[in-house]
Amino acid sequence: MNKIYEKTIRALFFKFDPEKGHEIVKKFARFPIPTFCRDTTELNVRIKNYKLRNPVGLAAGFDKDAKMISLLSSLGFGYLVIGSVLKQESMGNPKPRIVRYENEQSMVNSMGLPSVGIDKFVKNYLDSIIRTDIFISIAGNTLKEFIDIYKIVKKLTPFIELNLSCPNTENGMLFQDADNFETLAENVSKLKDGIIFVKVSPVINRKDAENLITIVELCKKFNIDGITAVNALPVKEKSISVGYGGLSGKKIFNFMLNTINLIKEYSNDKLILNACGGIFNSEDAFKALILGASTVQVYTSLIYKGPCITCEIKKGINVLLKKNGFKNLEEVIGYKSKLSNK
Ligand code: SIN
């Protein structure tokens, strides 16, 4: 199926500017389609008191404005991360702001958090036909913005992801600084209903690692439930209008695994992890799950491999479960650390 997608739809879309292709999909995405991709109970994932039907999520950024939920929720995902949404409408960075590295199945984007703003987002959300669990990703330039949006979105879904790590705006990473994060975590935790994740950047050096370890400690202290690792990796890119952006896709897979490993080491099994970055198939997903991720998120691989990727990853995980003698996904999650504690 992937090959058919690659030779037809992808071949056509890749003739356009990357954003144009996305705009075309958006136009057709207001309606659901029949779902052919069924879930088996072996793939259910527990997130505290909630149950996701399977561990394959769509990462934030694909549907920033909640305009495509009806279509996306028909594609077999265990959950969709919608957003990131900002409080006010924002145009984002000037175009061009996406470049594909086709040979490496990767891309760089510098969207700069374009958003319709929270009011239109809520309207789009409420107009959608929702067939899977929804996480909402929120971003803010100030503490007040984060808090104001949180108060609104927590009424829509129990699953909220705080985006601390957008590499493409002036304030996109402000709250990843440990002191700022402490203030945010403390304030959000006072209002907390449901589940809160924070999304962090890939760790590339010792300073990043130390900062992330502090964030992990603060999550535990302030009852933040989990971490999504990782956001796109900040890089320079001349063909993008602002000259920089976030790298995603296969090229960041190992950064993702290392970051998941580090968080797992310091989380004392108190945090739920979502792995995001370069996951293209069930083997990739299995590696992240064994390290301790409860779910995996895809984005760039959806563009390169097409909508069948969800079913293919799920089927492949089922095969890997059987082949490796696991009864269900719950036995796989964090298996590596369970082994080393024996
Ligand atoms: C963007 O809008 O620039 C991407 C969002 C993100 O990477 O957090």
mmCIF file with all atom_site columns, N, CA, C and O in Angstrom, residues 12 63 72 83 85 87 94 101 108 117 143 159 161 166 168 171 175 180 186 191-192 216 219 223 266 269 278 308 314:
data_model
loop_
_atom_site.group_PDB
_atom_site.id
_atom_site.type_symbol
_atom_site.label_atom_id
_atom_site.label_alt_id
_atom_site.label_comp_id
_atom_site.label_asym_id
_atom_site.label_entity_id
_atom_site.label_seq_id
_atom_site.pdbx_PDB_ins_code
_atom_site.Cartn_x
_atom_site.Cartn_y
_atom_site.Cartn_z
_atom_site.occupancy
_atom_site.B_iso_or_equiv
_atom_site.pdbx_formal_charge
_atom_site.auth_seq_id
_atom_site.auth_comp_id
_atom_site.auth_asym_id
_atom_site.auth_atom_id
_atom_site.pdbx_PDB_model_num
ATOM 1   N N  . LEU A 1 12  ? 2.660  13.127 -6.669 1.00 0.00 ? 12  LEU A N  1
ATOM 2   C CA . LEU A 1 12  ? 1.938  14.328 -7.086 1.00 0.00 ? 12  LEU A CA 1
ATOM 3   C C  . LEU A 1 12  ? 2.181  15.478 -6.097 1.00 0.00 ? 12  LEU A C  1
ATOM 4   O O  . LEU A 1 12  ? 2.574  16.578 -6.487 1.00 0.00 ? 12  LEU A O  1
ATOM 5   N N  . ASP A 1 63  ? -2.176 19.072 12.452 1.00 0.00 ? 63  ASP A N  1
ATOM 6   C CA . ASP A 1 63  ? -3.475 19.755 12.436 1.00 0.00 ? 63  ASP A CA 1
ATOM 7   C C  . ASP A 1 63  ? -3.466 20.827 13.526 1.00 0.00 ? 63  ASP A C  1
ATOM 8   O O  . ASP A 1 63  ? -3.999 20.641 14.615 1.00 0.00 ? 63  ASP A O  1
ATOM 9   N N  . LEU A 1 72  ? -8.680 12.726 10.143 1.00 0.00 ? 72  LEU A N  1
ATOM 10  C CA . LEU A 1 72  ? -7.542 12.089 10.827 1.00 0.00 ? 72  LEU A CA 1
ATOM 11  C C  . LEU A 1 72  ? -7.997 11.042 11.828 1.00 0.00 ? 72  LEU A C  1
ATOM 12  O O  . LEU A 1 72  ? -7.330 10.031 12.025 1.00 0.00 ? 72  LEU A O  1
ATOM 13  N N  . GLY A 1 83  ? -3.094 20.891 17.482 1.00 0.00 ? 83  GLY A N  1
ATOM 14  C CA . GLY A 1 83  ? -2.372 22.092 17.895 1.00 0.00 ? 83  GLY A CA 1
ATOM 15  C C  . GLY A 1 83  ? -0.950 22.020 17.330 1.00 0.00 ? 83  GLY A C  1
ATOM 16  O O  . GLY A 1 83  ? -0.676 21.189 16.474 1.00 0.00 ? 83  GLY A O  1
ATOM 17  N N  . VAL A 1 85  ? -1.940 25.201 19.713 1.00 0.00 ? 85  VAL A N  1
ATOM 18  C CA . VAL A 1 85  ? -2.784 26.372 19.578 1.00 0.00 ? 85  VAL A CA 1
ATOM 19  C C  . VAL A 1 85  ? -2.252 27.490 20.477 1.00 0.00 ? 85  VAL A C  1
ATOM 20  O O  . VAL A 1 85  ? -1.763 27.230 21.575 1.00 0.00 ? 85  VAL A O  1
ATOM 21  N N  . LYS A 1 87  ? -3.045 31.571 22.076 1.00 0.00 ? 87  LYS A N  1
ATOM 22  C CA . LYS A 1 87  ? -4.213 32.326 22.543 1.00 0.00 ? 87  LYS A CA 1
ATOM 23  C C  . LYS A 1 87  ? -4.765 33.225 21.417 1.00 0.00 ? 87  LYS A C  1
ATOM 24  O O  . LYS A 1 87  ? -5.949 33.234 21.131 1.00 0.00 ? 87  LYS A O  1
ATOM 25  N N  . PRO A 1 94  ? 7.376  33.949 7.859  1.00 0.00 ? 94  PRO A N  1
ATOM 26  C CA . PRO A 1 94  ? 7.140  34.092 6.411  1.00 0.00 ? 94  PRO A CA 1
ATOM 27  C C  . PRO A 1 94  ? 7.524  32.817 5.642  1.00 0.00 ? 94  PRO A C  1
ATOM 28  O O  . PRO A 1 94  ? 8.373  32.059 6.088  1.00 0.00 ? 94  PRO A O  1
ATOM 29  N N  . TYR A 1 101 ? 13.980 16.849 2.917  1.00 0.00 ? 101 TYR A N  1
ATOM 30  C CA . TYR A 1 101 ? 15.225 16.148 2.553  1.00 0.00 ? 101 TYR A CA 1
ATOM 31  C C  . TYR A 1 101 ? 14.794 14.740 2.150  1.00 0.00 ? 101 TYR A C  1
ATOM 32  O O  . TYR A 1 101 ? 14.795 13.825 2.959  1.00 0.00 ? 101 TYR A O  1
ATOM 33  N N  . VAL A 1 108 ? 12.809 19.936 7.304  1.00 0.00 ? 108 VAL A N  1
ATOM 34  C CA . VAL A 1 108 ? 12.986 21.036 8.255  1.00 0.00 ? 108 VAL A CA 1
ATOM 35  C C  . VAL A 1 108 ? 11.779 21.953 8.101  1.00 0.00 ? 108 VAL A C  1
ATOM 36  O O  . VAL A 1 108 ? 11.387 22.279 6.979  1.00 0.00 ? 108 VAL A O  1
ATOM 37  N N  . GLY A 1 117 ? -5.820 30.847 16.650 1.00 0.00 ? 117 GLY A N  1
ATOM 38  C CA . GLY A 1 117 ? -6.169 31.393 17.969 1.00 0.00 ? 117 GLY A CA 1
ATOM 39  C C  . GLY A 1 117 ? -7.184 30.487 18.653 1.00 0.00 ? 117 GLY A C  1
ATOM 40  O O  . GLY A 1 117 ? -7.912 29.725 18.000 1.00 0.00 ? 117 GLY A O  1
ATOM 41  N N  . LEU A 1 143 ? 3.418  33.154 30.706 1.00 0.00 ? 143 LEU A N  1
ATOM 42  C CA . LEU A 1 143 ? 2.745  32.242 31.643 1.00 0.00 ? 143 LEU A CA 1
ATOM 43  C C  . LEU A 1 143 ? 1.231  32.427 31.554 1.00 0.00 ? 143 LEU A C  1
ATOM 44  O O  . LEU A 1 143 ? 0.472  31.460 31.492 1.00 0.00 ? 143 LEU A O  1
ATOM 45  N N  . PHE A 1 159 ? -6.607 15.167 27.934 1.00 0.00 ? 159 PHE A N  1
ATOM 46  C CA . PHE A 1 159 ? -5.177 15.020 27.593 1.00 0.00 ? 159 PHE A CA 1
ATOM 47  C C  . PHE A 1 159 ? -4.620 16.331 27.027 1.00 0.00 ? 159 PHE A C  1
ATOM 48  O O  . PHE A 1 159 ? -5.004 16.737 25.918 1.00 0.00 ? 159 PHE A O  1
ATOM 49  N N  . GLU A 1 161 ? -1.053 18.585 26.115 1.00 0.00 ? 161 GLU A N  1
ATOM 50  C CA . GLU A 1 161 ? 0.409  18.583 25.971 1.00 0.00 ? 161 GLU A CA 1
ATOM 51  C C  . GLU A 1 161 ? 0.876  20.035 25.959 1.00 0.00 ? 161 GLU A C  1
ATOM 52  O O  . GLU A 1 161 ? 0.382  20.835 25.161 1.00 0.00 ? 161 GLU A O  1
ATOM 53  N N  . CYS A 1 166 ? 9.209  24.661 20.913 1.00 0.00 ? 166 CYS A N  1
ATOM 54  C CA . CYS A 1 166 ? 9.163  25.057 19.495 1.00 0.00 ? 166 CYS A CA 1
ATOM 55  C C  . CYS A 1 166 ? 10.465 25.768 19.142 1.00 0.00 ? 166 CYS A C  1
ATOM 56  O O  . CYS A 1 166 ? 10.781 26.807 19.737 1.00 0.00 ? 166 CYS A O  1
ATOM 57  N N  . ASN A 1 168 ? 11.155 27.490 16.579 1.00 0.00 ? 168 ASN A N  1
ATOM 58  C CA . ASN A 1 168 ? 10.993 28.445 15.482 1.00 0.00 ? 168 ASN A CA 1
ATOM 59  C C  . ASN A 1 168 ? 10.435 29.810 15.848 1.00 0.00 ? 168 ASN A C  1
ATOM 60  O O  . ASN A 1 168 ? 10.131 30.598 14.959 1.00 0.00 ? 168 ASN A O  1
ATOM 61  N N  . ASN A 1 171 ? 9.972  33.002 21.575 1.00 0.00 ? 171 ASN A N  1
ATOM 62  C CA . ASN A 1 171 ? 9.684  32.495 22.923 1.00 0.00 ? 171 ASN A CA 1
ATOM 63  C C  . ASN A 1 171 ? 9.348  31.016 22.975 1.00 0.00 ? 171 ASN A C  1
ATOM 64  O O  . ASN A 1 171 ? 8.899  30.522 24.002 1.00 0.00 ? 171 ASN A O  1
ATOM 65  N N  . PHE A 1 175 ? 9.901  28.297 28.083 1.00 0.00 ? 175 PHE A N  1
ATOM 66  C CA . PHE A 1 175 ? 9.457  27.540 29.265 1.00 0.00 ? 175 PHE A CA 1
ATOM 67  C C  . PHE A 1 175 ? 10.155 26.192 29.393 1.00 0.00 ? 175 PHE A C  1
ATOM 68  O O  . PHE A 1 175 ? 9.844  25.412 30.276 1.00 0.00 ? 175 PHE A O  1
ATOM 69  N N  . ASN A 1 180 ? 11.838 28.891 34.437 1.00 0.00 ? 180 ASN A N  1
ATOM 70  C CA . ASN A 1 180 ? 10.526 29.235 33.871 1.00 0.00 ? 180 ASN A CA 1
ATOM 71  C C  . ASN A 1 180 ? 9.580  28.038 33.930 1.00 0.00 ? 180 ASN A C  1
ATOM 72  O O  . ASN A 1 180 ? 8.387  28.189 34.202 1.00 0.00 ? 180 ASN A O  1
ATOM 73  N N  . GLU A 1 186 ? 4.164  24.737 38.377 1.00 0.00 ? 186 GLU A N  1
ATOM 74  C CA . GLU A 1 186 ? 3.496  25.009 39.662 1.00 0.00 ? 186 GLU A CA 1
ATOM 75  C C  . GLU A 1 186 ? 2.099  25.601 39.418 1.00 0.00 ? 186 GLU A C  1
ATOM 76  O O  . GLU A 1 186 ? 1.122  25.176 40.027 1.00 0.00 ? 186 GLU A O  1
ATOM 77  N N  . LEU A 1 191 ? -4.337 24.046 38.662 1.00 0.00 ? 191 LEU A N  1
ATOM 78  C CA . LEU A 1 191 ? -5.605 24.017 37.904 1.00 0.00 ? 191 LEU A CA 1
ATOM 79  C C  . LEU A 1 191 ? -5.885 22.649 37.308 1.00 0.00 ? 191 LEU A C  1
ATOM 80  O O  . LEU A 1 191 ? -6.847 22.460 36.577 1.00 0.00 ? 191 LEU A O  1
ATOM 81  N N  . LYS A 1 192 ? -5.021 21.721 37.613 1.00 0.00 ? 192 LYS A N  1
ATOM 82  C CA . LYS A 1 192 ? -4.964 20.483 36.830 1.00 0.00 ? 192 LYS A CA 1
ATOM 83  C C  . LYS A 1 192 ? -6.218 19.618 36.949 1.00 0.00 ? 192 LYS A C  1
ATOM 84  O O  . LYS A 1 192 ? -6.682 19.329 38.033 1.00 0.00 ? 192 LYS A O  1
ATOM 85  N N  . VAL A 1 216 ? 12.547 16.812 34.464 1.00 0.00 ? 216 VAL A N  1
ATOM 86  C CA . VAL A 1 216 ? 11.982 15.534 34.927 1.00 0.00 ? 216 VAL A CA 1
ATOM 87  C C  . VAL A 1 216 ? 11.665 15.621 36.428 1.00 0.00 ? 216 VAL A C  1
ATOM 88  O O  . VAL A 1 216 ? 10.576 15.242 36.879 1.00 0.00 ? 216 VAL A O  1
ATOM 89  N N  . CYS A 1 219 ? 8.646  17.811 36.968 1.00 0.00 ? 219 CYS A N  1
ATOM 90  C CA . CYS A 1 219 ? 7.397  17.122 36.576 1.00 0.00 ? 219 CYS A CA 1
ATOM 91  C C  . CYS A 1 219 ? 6.929  16.254 37.740 1.00 0.00 ? 219 CYS A C  1
ATOM 92  O O  . CYS A 1 219 ? 5.735  16.257 38.092 1.00 0.00 ? 219 CYS A O  1
ATOM 93  N N  . ASN A 1 223 ? 3.392  17.036 39.817 1.00 0.00 ? 223 ASN A N  1
ATOM 94  C CA . ASN A 1 223 ? 2.310  16.176 39.365 1.00 0.00 ? 223 ASN A CA 1
ATOM 95  C C  . ASN A 1 223 ? 1.993  16.310 37.868 1.00 0.00 ? 223 ASN A C  1
ATOM 96  O O  . ASN A 1 223 ? 0.836  16.197 37.456 1.00 0.00 ? 223 ASN A O  1
ATOM 97  N N  . TYR A 1 266 ? 15.742 8.817  34.856 1.00 0.00 ? 266 TYR A N  1
ATOM 98  C CA . TYR A 1 266 ? 15.529 9.726  35.996 1.00 0.00 ? 266 TYR A CA 1
ATOM 99  C C  . TYR A 1 266 ? 14.067 9.799  36.443 1.00 0.00 ? 266 TYR A C  1
ATOM 100 O O  . TYR A 1 266 ? 13.756 10.493 37.398 1.00 0.00 ? 266 TYR A O  1
ATOM 101 N N  . ASP A 1 269 ? 10.040 5.598  37.053 1.00 0.00 ? 269 ASP A N  1
ATOM 102 C CA . ASP A 1 269 ? 8.761  5.033  36.589 1.00 0.00 ? 269 ASP A CA 1
ATOM 103 C C  . ASP A 1 269 ? 7.555  5.871  36.989 1.00 0.00 ? 269 ASP A C  1
ATOM 104 O O  . ASP A 1 269 ? 6.433  5.366  37.052 1.00 0.00 ? 269 ASP A O  1
ATOM 105 N N  . GLY A 1 278 ? 11.204 10.439 14.096 1.00 0.00 ? 278 GLY A N  1
ATOM 106 C CA . GLY A 1 278 ? 11.808 9.469  13.184 1.00 0.00 ? 278 GLY A CA 1
ATOM 107 C C  . GLY A 1 278 ? 11.250 8.063  13.259 1.00 0.00 ? 278 GLY A C  1
ATOM 108 O O  . GLY A 1 278 ? 11.919 7.111  12.837 1.00 0.00 ? 278 GLY A O  1
ATOM 109 N N  . CYS A 1 308 ? -1.476 4.787  5.407  1.00 0.00 ? 308 CYS A N  1
ATOM 110 C CA . CYS A 1 308 ? -1.488 3.370  5.832  1.00 0.00 ? 308 CYS A CA 1
ATOM 111 C C  . CYS A 1 308 ? -0.445 3.098  6.905  1.00 0.00 ? 308 CYS A C  1
ATOM 112 O O  . CYS A 1 308 ? -0.388 2.003  7.470  1.00 0.00 ? 308 CYS A O  1
ATOM 113 N N  . LYS A 1 314 ? 0.825  -0.775 13.592 1.00 0.00 ? 314 LYS A N  1
ATOM 114 C CA . LYS A 1 314 ? 0.051  -1.575 14.561 1.00 0.00 ? 314 LYS A CA 1
ATOM 115 C C  . LYS A 1 314 ? 0.164  -3.076 14.253 1.00 0.00 ? 314 LYS A C  1
ATOM 116 O O  . LYS A 1 314 ? 0.413  -3.881 15.145 1.00 0.00 ? 314 LYS A O  1
#
